[in-house]
Coordinates of C-alpha atoms and ligand atoms in Angstrom, one line a residue:
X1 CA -63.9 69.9 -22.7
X2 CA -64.7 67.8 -26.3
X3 CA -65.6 69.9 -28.8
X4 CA -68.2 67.0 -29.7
X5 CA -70.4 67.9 -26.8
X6 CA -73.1 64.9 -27.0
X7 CA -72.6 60.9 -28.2
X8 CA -73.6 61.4 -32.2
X9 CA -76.5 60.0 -34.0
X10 CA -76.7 58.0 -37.3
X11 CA -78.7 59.4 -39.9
X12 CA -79.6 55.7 -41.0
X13 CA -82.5 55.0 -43.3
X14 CA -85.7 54.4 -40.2
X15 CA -84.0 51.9 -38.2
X16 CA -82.6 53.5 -35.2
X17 CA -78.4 52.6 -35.1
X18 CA -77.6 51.0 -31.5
X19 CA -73.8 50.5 -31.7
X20 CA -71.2 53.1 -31.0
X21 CA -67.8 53.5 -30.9
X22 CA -66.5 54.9 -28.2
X23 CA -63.7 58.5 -29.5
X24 CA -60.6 58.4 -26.9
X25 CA -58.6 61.2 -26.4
X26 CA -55.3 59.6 -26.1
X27 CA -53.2 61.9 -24.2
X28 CA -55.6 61.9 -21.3
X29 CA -57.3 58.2 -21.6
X30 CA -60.7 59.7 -21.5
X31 CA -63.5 59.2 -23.7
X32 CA -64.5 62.3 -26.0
X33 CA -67.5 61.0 -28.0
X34 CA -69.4 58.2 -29.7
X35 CA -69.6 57.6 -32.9
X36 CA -72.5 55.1 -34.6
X37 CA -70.8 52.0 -35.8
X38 CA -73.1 51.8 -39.2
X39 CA -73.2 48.6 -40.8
X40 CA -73.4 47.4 -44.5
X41 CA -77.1 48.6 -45.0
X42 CA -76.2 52.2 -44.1
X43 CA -73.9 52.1 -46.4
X44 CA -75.5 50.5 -49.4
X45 CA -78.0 53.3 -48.4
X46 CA -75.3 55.9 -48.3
X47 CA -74.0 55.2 -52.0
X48 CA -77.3 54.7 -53.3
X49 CA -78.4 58.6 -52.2
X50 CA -74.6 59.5 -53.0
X51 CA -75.1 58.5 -56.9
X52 CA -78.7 60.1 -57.5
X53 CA -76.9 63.4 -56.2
X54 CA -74.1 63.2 -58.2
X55 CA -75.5 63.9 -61.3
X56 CA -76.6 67.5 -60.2
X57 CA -73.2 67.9 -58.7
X58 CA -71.5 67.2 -62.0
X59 CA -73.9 69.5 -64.0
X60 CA -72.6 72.1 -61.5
X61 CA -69.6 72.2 -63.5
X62 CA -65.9 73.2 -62.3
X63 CA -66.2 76.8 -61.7
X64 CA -69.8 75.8 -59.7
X65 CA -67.8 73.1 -58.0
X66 CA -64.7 75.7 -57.3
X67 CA -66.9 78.2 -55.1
X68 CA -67.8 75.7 -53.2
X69 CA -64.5 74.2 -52.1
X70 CA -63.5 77.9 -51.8
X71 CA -66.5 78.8 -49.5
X72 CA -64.8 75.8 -47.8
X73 CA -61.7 77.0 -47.5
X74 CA -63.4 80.0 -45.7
X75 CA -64.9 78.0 -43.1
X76 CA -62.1 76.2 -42.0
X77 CA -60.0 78.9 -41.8
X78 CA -62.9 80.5 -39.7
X79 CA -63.3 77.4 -37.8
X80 CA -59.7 76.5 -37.3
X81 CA -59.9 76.6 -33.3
X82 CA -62.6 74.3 -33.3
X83 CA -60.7 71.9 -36.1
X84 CA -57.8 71.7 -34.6
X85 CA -59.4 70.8 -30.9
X86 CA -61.1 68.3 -32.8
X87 CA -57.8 66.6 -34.2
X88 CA -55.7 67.4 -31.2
X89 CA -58.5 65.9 -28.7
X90 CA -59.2 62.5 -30.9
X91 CA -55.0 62.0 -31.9
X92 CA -53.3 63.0 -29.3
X93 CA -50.8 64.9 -31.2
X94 CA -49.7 69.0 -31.1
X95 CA -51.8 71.6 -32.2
X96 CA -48.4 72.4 -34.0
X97 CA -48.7 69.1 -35.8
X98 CA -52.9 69.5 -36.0
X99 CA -51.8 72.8 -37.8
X100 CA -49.0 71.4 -40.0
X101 CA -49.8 67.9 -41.3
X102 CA -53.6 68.6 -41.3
X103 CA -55.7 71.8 -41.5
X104 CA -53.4 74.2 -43.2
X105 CA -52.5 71.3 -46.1
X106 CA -56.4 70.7 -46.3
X107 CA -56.6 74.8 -46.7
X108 CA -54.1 74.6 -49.3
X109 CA -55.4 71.8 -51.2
X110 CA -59.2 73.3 -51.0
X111 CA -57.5 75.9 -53.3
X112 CA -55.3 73.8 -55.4
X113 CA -57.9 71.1 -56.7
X114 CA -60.4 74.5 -57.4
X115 CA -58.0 76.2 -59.5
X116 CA -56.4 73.1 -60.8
X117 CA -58.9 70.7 -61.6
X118 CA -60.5 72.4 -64.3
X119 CA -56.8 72.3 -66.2
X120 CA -56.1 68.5 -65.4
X121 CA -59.2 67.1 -66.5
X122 CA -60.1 69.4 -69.3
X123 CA -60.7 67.9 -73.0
X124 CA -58.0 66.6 -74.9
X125 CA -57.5 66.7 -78.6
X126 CA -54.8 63.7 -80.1
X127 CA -53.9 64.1 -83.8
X128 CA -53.8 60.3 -84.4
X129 CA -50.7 59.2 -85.9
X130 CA -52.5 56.0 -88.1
X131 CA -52.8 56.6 -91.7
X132 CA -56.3 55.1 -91.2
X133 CA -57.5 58.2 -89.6
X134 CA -56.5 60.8 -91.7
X135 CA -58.3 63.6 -91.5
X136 CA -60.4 62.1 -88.2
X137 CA -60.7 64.1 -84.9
X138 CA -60.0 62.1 -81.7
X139 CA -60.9 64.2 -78.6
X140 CA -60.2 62.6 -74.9
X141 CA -62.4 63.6 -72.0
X142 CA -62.2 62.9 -68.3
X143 CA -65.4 62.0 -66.9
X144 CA -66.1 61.5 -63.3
X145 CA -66.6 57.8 -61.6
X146 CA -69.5 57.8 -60.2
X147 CA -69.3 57.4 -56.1
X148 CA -65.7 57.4 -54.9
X149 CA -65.1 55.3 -51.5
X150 CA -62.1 57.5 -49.3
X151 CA -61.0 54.8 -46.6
X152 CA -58.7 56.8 -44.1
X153 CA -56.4 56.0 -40.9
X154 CA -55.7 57.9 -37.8
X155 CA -52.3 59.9 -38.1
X156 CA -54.0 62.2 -40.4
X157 CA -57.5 62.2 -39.8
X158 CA -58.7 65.1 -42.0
X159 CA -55.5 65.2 -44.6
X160 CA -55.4 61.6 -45.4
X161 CA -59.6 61.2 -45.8
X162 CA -61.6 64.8 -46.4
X163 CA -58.0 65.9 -48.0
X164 CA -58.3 62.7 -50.7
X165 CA -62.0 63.4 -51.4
X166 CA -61.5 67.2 -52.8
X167 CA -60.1 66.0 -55.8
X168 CA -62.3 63.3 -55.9
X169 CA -65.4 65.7 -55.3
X170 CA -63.8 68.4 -57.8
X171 CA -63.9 65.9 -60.8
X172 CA -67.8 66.0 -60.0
X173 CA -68.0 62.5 -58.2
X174 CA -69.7 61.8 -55.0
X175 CA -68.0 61.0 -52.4
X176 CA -68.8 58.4 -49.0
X177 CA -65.7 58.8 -46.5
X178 CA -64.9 56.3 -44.0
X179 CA -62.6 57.7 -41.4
X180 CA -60.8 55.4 -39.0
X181 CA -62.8 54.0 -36.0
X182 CA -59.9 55.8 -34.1
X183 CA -60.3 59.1 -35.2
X184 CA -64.0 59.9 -36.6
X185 CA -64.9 63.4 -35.1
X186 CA -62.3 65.8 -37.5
X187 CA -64.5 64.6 -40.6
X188 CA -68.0 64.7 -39.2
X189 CA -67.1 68.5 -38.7
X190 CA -65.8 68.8 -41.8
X191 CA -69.3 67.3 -43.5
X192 CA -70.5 70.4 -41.1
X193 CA -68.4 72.6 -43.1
X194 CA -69.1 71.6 -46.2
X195 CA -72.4 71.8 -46.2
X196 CA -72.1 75.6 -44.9
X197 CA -70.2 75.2 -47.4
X198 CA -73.2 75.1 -49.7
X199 CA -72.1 71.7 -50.8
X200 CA -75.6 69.9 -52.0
X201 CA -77.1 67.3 -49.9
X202 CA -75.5 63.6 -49.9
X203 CA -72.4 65.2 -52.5
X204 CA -70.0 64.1 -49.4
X205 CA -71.0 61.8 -46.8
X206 CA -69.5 60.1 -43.8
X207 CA -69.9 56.7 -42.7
X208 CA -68.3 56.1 -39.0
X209 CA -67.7 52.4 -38.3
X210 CA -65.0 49.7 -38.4
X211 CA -62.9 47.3 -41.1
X212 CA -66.7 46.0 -41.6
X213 CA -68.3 49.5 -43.0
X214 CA -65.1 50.6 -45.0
X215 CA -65.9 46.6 -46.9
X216 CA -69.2 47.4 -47.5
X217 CA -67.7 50.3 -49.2
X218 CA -65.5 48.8 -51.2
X219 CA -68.3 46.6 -52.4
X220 CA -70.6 49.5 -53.2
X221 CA -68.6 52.4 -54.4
X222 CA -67.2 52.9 -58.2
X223 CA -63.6 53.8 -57.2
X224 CA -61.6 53.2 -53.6
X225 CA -59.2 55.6 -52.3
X226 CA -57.5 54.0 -49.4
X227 CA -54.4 55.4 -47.5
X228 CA -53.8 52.3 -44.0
X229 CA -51.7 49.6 -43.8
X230 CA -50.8 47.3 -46.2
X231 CA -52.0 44.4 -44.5
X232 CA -55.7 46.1 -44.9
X233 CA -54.4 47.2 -48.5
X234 CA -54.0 44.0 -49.4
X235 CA -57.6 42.8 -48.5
X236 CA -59.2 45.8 -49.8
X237 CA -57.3 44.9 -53.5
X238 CA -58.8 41.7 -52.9
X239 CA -62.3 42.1 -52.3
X240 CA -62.3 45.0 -55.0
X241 CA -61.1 42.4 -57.7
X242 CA -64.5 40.5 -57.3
X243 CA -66.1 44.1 -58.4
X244 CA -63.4 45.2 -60.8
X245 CA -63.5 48.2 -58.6
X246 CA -60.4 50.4 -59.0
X247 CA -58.3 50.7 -56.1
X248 CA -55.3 53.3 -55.0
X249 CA -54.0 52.4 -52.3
X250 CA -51.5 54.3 -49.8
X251 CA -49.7 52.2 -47.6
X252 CA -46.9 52.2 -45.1
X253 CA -43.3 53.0 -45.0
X254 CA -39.7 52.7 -43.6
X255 CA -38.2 55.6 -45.1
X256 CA -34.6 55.5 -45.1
X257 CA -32.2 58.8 -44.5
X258 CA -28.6 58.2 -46.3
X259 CA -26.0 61.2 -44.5
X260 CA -22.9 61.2 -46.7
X261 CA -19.6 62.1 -45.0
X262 CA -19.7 65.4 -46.9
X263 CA -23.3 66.1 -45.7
X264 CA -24.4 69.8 -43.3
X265 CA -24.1 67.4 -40.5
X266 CA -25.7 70.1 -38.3
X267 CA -29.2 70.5 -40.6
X268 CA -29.3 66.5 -41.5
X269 CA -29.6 65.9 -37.3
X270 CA -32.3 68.6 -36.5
X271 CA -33.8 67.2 -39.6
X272 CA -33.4 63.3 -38.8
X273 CA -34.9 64.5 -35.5
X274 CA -38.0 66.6 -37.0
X275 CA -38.6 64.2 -39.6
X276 CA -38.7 60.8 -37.2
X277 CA -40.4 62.4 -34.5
X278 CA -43.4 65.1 -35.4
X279 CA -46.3 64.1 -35.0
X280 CA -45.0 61.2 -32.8
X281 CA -43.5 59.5 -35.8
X282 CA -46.9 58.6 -37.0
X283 CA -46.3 59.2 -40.3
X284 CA -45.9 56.7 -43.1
X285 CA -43.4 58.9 -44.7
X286 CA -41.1 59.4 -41.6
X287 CA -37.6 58.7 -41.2
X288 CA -37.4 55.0 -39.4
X289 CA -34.0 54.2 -40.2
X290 CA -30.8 56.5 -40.9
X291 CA -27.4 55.5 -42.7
X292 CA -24.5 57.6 -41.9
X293 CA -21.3 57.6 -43.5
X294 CA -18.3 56.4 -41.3
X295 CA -16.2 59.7 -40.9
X296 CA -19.9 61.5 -39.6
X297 CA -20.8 59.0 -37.6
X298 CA -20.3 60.1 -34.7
X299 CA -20.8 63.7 -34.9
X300 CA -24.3 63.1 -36.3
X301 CA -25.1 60.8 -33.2
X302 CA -24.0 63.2 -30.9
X303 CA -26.0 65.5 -32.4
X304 CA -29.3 63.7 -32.3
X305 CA -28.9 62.7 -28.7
X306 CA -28.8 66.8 -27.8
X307 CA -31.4 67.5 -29.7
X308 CA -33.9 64.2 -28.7
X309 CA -32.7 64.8 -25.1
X310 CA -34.6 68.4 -25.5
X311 CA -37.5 67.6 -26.1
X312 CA -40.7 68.0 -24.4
X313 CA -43.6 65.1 -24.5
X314 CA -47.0 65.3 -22.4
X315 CA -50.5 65.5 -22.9
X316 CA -51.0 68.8 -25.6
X317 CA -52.2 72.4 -24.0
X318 CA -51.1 75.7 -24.9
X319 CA -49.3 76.3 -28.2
X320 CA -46.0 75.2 -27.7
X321 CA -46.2 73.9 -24.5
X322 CA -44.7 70.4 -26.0
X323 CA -43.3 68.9 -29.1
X324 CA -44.5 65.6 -29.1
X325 CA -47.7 63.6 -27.6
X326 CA -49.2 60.8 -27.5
X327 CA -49.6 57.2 -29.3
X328 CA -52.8 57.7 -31.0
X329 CA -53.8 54.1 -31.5
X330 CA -53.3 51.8 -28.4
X331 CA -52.1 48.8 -30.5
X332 CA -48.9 50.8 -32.2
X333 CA -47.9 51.5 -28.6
X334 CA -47.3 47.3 -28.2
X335 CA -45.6 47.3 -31.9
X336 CA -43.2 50.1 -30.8
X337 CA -42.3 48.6 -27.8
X338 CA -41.5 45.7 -29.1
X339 CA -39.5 47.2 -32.1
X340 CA -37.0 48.5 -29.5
X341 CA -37.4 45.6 -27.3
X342 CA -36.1 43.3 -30.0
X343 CA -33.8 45.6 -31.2
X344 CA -31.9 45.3 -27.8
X345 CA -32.4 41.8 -27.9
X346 CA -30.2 41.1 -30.8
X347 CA -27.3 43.9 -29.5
X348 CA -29.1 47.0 -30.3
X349 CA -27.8 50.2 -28.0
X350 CA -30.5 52.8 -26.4
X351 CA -29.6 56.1 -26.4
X352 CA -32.1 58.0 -25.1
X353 CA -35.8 57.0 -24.1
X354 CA -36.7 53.0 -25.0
X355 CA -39.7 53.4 -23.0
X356 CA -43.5 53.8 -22.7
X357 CA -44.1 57.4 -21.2
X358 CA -46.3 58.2 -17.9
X359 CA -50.2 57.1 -17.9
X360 CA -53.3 58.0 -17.9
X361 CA -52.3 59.0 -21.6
X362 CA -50.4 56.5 -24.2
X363 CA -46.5 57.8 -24.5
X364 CA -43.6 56.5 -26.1
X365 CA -40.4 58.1 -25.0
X366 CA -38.4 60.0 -28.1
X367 CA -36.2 56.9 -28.7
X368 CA -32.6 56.8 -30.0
X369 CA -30.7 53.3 -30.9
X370 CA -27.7 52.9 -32.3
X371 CA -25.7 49.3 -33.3
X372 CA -28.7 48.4 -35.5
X373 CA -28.5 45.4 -38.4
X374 CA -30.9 44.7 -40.7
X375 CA -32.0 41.5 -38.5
X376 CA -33.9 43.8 -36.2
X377 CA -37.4 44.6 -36.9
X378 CA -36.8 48.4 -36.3
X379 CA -34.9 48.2 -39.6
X380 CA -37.3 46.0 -41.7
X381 CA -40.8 46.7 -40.3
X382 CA -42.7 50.1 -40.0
X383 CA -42.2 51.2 -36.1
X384 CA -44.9 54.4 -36.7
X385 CA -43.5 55.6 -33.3
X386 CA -40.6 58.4 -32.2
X387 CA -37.6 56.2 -32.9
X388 CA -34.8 56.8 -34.5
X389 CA -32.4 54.0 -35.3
X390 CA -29.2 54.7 -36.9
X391 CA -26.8 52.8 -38.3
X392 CA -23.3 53.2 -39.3
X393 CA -22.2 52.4 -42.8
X394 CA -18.7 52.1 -44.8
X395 CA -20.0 54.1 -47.8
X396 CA -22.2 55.3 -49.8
X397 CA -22.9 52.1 -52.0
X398 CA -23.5 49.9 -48.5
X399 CA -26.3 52.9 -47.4
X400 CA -27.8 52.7 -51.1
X401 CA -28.1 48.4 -50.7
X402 CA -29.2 48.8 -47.5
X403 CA -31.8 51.7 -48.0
X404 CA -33.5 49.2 -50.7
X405 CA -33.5 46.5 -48.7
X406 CA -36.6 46.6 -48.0
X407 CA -39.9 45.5 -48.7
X408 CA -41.6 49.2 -48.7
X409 CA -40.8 52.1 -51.0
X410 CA -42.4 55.0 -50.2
X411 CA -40.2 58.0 -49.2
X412 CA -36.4 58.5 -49.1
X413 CA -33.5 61.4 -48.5
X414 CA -30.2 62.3 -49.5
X415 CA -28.2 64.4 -46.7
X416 CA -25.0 66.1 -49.0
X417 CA -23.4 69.1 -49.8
X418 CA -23.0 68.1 -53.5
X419 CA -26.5 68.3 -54.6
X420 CA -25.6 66.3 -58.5
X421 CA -24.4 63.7 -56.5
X422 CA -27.2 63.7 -54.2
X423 CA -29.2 63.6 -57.0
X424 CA -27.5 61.0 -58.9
X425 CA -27.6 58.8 -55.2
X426 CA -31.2 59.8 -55.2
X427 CA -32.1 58.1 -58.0
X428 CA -30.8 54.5 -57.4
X429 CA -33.3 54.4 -54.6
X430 CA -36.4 52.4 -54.6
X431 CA -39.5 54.9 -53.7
X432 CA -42.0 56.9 -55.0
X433 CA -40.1 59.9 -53.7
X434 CA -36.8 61.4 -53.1
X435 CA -35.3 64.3 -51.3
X436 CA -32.0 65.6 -51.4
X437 CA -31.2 67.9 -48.5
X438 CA -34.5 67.8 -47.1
X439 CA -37.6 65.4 -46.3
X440 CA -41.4 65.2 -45.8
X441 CA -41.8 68.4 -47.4
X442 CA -42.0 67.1 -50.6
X443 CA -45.5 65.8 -49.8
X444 CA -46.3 69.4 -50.4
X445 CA -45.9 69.7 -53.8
X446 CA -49.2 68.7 -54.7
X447 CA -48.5 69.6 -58.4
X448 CA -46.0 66.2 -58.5
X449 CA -47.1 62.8 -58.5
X450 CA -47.0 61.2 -54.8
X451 CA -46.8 57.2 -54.3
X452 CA -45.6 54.0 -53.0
X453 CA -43.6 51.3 -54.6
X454 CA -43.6 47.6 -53.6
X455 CA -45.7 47.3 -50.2
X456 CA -45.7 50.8 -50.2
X457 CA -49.0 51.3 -52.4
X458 CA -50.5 51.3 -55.9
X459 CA -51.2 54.2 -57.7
X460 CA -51.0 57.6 -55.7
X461 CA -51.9 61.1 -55.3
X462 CA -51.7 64.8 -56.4
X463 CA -50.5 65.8 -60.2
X464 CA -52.2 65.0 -63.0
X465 CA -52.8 61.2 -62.3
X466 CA -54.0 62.2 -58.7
X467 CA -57.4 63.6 -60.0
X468 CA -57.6 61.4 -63.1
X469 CA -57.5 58.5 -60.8
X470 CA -61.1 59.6 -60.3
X471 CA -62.3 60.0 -63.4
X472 CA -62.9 57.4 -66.3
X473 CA -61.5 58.3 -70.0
X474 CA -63.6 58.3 -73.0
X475 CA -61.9 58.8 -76.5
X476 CA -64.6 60.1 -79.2
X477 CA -63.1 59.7 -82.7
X478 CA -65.4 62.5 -85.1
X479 CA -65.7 61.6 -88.7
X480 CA -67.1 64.5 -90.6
X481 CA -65.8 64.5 -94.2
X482 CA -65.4 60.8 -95.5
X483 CA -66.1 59.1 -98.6
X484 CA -68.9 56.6 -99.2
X485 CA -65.9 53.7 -98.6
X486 CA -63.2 53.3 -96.9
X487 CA -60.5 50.9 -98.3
X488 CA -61.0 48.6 -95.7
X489 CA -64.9 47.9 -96.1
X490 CA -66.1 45.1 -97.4
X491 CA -66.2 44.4 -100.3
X492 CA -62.8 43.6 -100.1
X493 CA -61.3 43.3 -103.8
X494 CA -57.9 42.4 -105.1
X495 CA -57.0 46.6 -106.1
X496 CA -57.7 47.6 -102.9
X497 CA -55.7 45.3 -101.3
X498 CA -53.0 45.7 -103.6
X499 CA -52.9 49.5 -103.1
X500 CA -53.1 48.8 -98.8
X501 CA -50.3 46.7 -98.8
X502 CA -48.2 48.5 -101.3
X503 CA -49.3 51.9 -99.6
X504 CA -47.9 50.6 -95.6
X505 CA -44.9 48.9 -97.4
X506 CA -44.0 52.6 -99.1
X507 CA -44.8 54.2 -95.2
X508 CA -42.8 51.7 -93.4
X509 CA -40.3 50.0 -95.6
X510 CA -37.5 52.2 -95.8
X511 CA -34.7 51.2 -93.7
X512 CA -33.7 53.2 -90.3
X513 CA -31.2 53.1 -87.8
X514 CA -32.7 54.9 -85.2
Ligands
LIG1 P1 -55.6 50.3 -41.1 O1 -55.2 49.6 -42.3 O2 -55.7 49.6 -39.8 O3 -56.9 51.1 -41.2 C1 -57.2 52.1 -42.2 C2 -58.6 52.2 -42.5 O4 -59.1 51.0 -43.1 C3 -59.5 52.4 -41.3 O5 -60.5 53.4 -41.6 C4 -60.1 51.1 -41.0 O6 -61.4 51.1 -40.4 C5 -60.3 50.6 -42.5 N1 -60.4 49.1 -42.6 C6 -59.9 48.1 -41.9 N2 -60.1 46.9 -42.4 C7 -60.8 47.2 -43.5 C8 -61.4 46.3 -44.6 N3 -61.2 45.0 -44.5 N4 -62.0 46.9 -45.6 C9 -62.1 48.2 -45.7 N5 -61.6 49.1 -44.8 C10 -61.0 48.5 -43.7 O7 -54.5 51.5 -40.9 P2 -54.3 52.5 -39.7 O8 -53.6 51.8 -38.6 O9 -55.5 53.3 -39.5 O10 -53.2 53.5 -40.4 C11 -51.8 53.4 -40.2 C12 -51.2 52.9 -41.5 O11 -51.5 53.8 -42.5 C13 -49.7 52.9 -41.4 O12 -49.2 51.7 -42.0 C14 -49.2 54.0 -42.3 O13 -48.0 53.9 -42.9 C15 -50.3 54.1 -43.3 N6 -50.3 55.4 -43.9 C16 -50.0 55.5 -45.2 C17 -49.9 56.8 -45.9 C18 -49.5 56.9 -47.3 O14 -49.8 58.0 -47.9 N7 -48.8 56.0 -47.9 C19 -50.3 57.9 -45.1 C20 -50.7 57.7 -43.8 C21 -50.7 56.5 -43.2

């Protein structure tokens, strides 16, 4: 049974919304709910309420701001069974991967941005280094935006929208999410929560609709927070240039694993398996591609086959009852397919799976190819399915070239038993991220910066820069004891230029080597 019981109603402005989109469950094929598809004028309606109840919000002030996200917290951990229906009924994924990837890092980060928002955005005093400003106090504060625009897509459904807008809505902005057309429900229950929640009228609101309602957003709202492809990144950084709207964009991946022949070949397989397949490989910071070094080769292929031969795919019941589901988006089903399809093609060898699973619900087999070259899109293009291709490599310079050989840079890892030189290997790869005996996990460390290079994204989250993102900077300089005239006013006269020039010649004249 959906946990949405009844089709769901626009709150529009008067004029009754007609469209819907229809909510599939896609591990069963059957719909779940509908969702109003708003257009521009809901939206332009949306922001305008969303900016006259900011103001309040921000007066609220952090440690007003904190019990609410903590009251939050509360409710979803209360409500987790419901949640977690919610996100296992619209994705088609595990309740273990509901549990993992969304509620318990959205109940995590409820926490984090209370306590650590007050820290990240609080005043800060610069001693100014100019001998112009002697004496002058220069303070820096972090001011929210206005009305922040979260754009989300459907692996993640609460992380990657409601999860981007606490730090958004802890800086004291207003926030209007757009969660995919895919997967809407998980954020309308989560406006539910917040506002038992006691968050104030129109603070957080969500618009449901398609591409069309997340542009009106990007036209109305002060700052866009987007995590979906970067073909829809692109655009988005488009249109916003006609606004000067600022962007951050999150975009998609093809993560490369390098195994060195001196690697725990034993760990780096359960983890190439883990890591490419949970959540059905929907997620941009999965393993699609390995590089193992010649003398592990084979042990480490032997090894994934076991393991990928073990597991259990179907449509999601009991806890546990399977480790991976279904293809939440019909259209990645066709790209998968056709990733293996012209892998095999151009020589490609399929281990295990290759296949779309058994209907009424979209499955991809757990997929495992071997004899891959970088003239196959399964090593160049984001899959976003449960494949693993692997290919071999002479050493560890060939699996660095090849790792950044690649037009995305978003996450990365380094399978060896020498962690310096894991590090050191680490570090000549092109991504936002790195991990050396380990992966995905370091999207958990909210206190470090998170972030794409190259088609990978702009900008990022968590850290420092992942709540300043939403906030403008104003510098006030402070003059308080200061003579009637400065050097540099006018009138300017022949002394006081003398004694300027002779005064920044003394400062900066001597000669240094360093
Ligand atoms: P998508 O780009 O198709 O859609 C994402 C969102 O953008 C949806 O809400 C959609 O309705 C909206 N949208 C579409 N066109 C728009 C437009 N012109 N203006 C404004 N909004 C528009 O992406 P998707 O298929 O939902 O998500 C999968 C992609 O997301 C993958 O590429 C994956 O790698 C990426 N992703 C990246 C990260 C990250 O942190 N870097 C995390 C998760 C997913």
């Amino acid at each position: 049974m959906s946990t949405i019981e009844k089709p769901i109603q626009a709150e529009t402005n008067g004029a009754a919304e007609t469209r819907a989109i229809a909510v599939e469950n896609p591990a069963t094929g059957t719909t779940i709910a509908n969702v109003p598809d708003m257009g521009s004028g809901e939206v332009v309606a949306m922001i305008a309420r969303a900016r006259r109840a900011q103001l309040a919000w921000d007066a609220l002030g952090f440690e007003g701001r904190a019990r609410v996200m903590y009251a939050a917290r509360h409710w979803l951990v209360e409500n987790r069974d419901r949640m977690l229906r919610t996100i296992v009924e619209e994705t088609g994924k595990t309740r273990e991967d509901a549990i993992v990837g969304d509620w318990s890092f959205v109940v995590d980060s409820l926490g984090f941005w209370a306590k650590r928002a007050p820290k990240y955005l609080r005043d800060e005093h610069i001693r100014p280094h100019s001998p112009f400003l002697l004496g002058k106090r220069i303070v820096v504060r972090h001011r929210p935006i206005g009305v922040v625009g979260v754009i989300g897509p459907w692996n993640f459904p609460l992380n990657l929208c409601f999860g981007d807008a606490i730090a958004a809505l802890m800086a004291g902005n207003a926030v209007v999410l757009k969660p995919s057309e895919i997967t809407p429900l998980a954020n309308m229950l989560m406006a539910e929560g917040m506002k038992a929640a006691g968050l104030p009228e129109d603070v957080m609101q969500v618009a449901t609709g398609r591409g069309e309602t997340g542009a009106a957003l990007v036209d109305g709202a002060d700052m866009i927070m987007f995590t979906g492809s970067t073909a829809t990144g692109k655009k988005i950084m488009a249109q916003a240039a006609e606004t000067l709207t600022p962007v951050s964009l999150e975009l998609g991946g093809k993560d490369p694993m390098i195994v060195l022949r001196d690697a725990d070949v034993e760990r780096a397989a359960n983890a190439a398996v883990s890591y490419s397949m949970s959540n059905g490989g929907q997620i941009c910071t999965s393993v699609e591609r390995v590089y193992v070094e010649e003398p592990v080769y084979d042990e480490f292929v032997r090894r994934v086959v076991d393991n990928v031969r073990s597991l259990r795919q179907g449509v999601p019941g009991e806890p546990g009852a399977v480790d991976i589901g279904a293809v939440t988006f019909g259209p990645q089903a066709e790209i998968v397919e056709g990733h293996v399809k012209d892998a095999v093609e151009k020589g490609a060898k399929v281990l295990v799976g290759g296949e779309r699973g058994e209907g009424p619900g979209r499955f991809f087999q757990p997929t495992v190819m071997v004899d891959v070259d970088h003239t196959m899109k399964a090593m160049t293009e984001e899959t976003f399915g449960p494949t693993l291709p692997i290919m071999r490599v002479r050493d560890v310079d060939e699996a660095v070239k090849l790792a950044n050989d690649s037009n995305f840079g978003l996450n990365s890892s380094v399978w060896t038993k020498d962690v310096d030189k894991g590090e050191q290997v680490a570090r000549r790869i092109e991504a936002g991220s790195s991990c050396v005996n380990d992966g995905l996990v370091n999207y958990l460390a909210q206190e470090a910066p998170f972030g794409g290079l190259k088609d990978s994204g702009v900008g990022g989250r968590h850290g420092v820069s992942g709540i300043r993102k939403y906030c403008t900077a104003q510098t006030i300089l402070v003059t308080r004891f200061a003579p009637k005239r400065e050097l540099h006013f006018f009138p300017y006269s022949a002394r006081t230029t003398k004694v300027l020039e002779r005064g920044f010649a003394l400062l900066y004249g001597r000669k240094r080597s360093n």
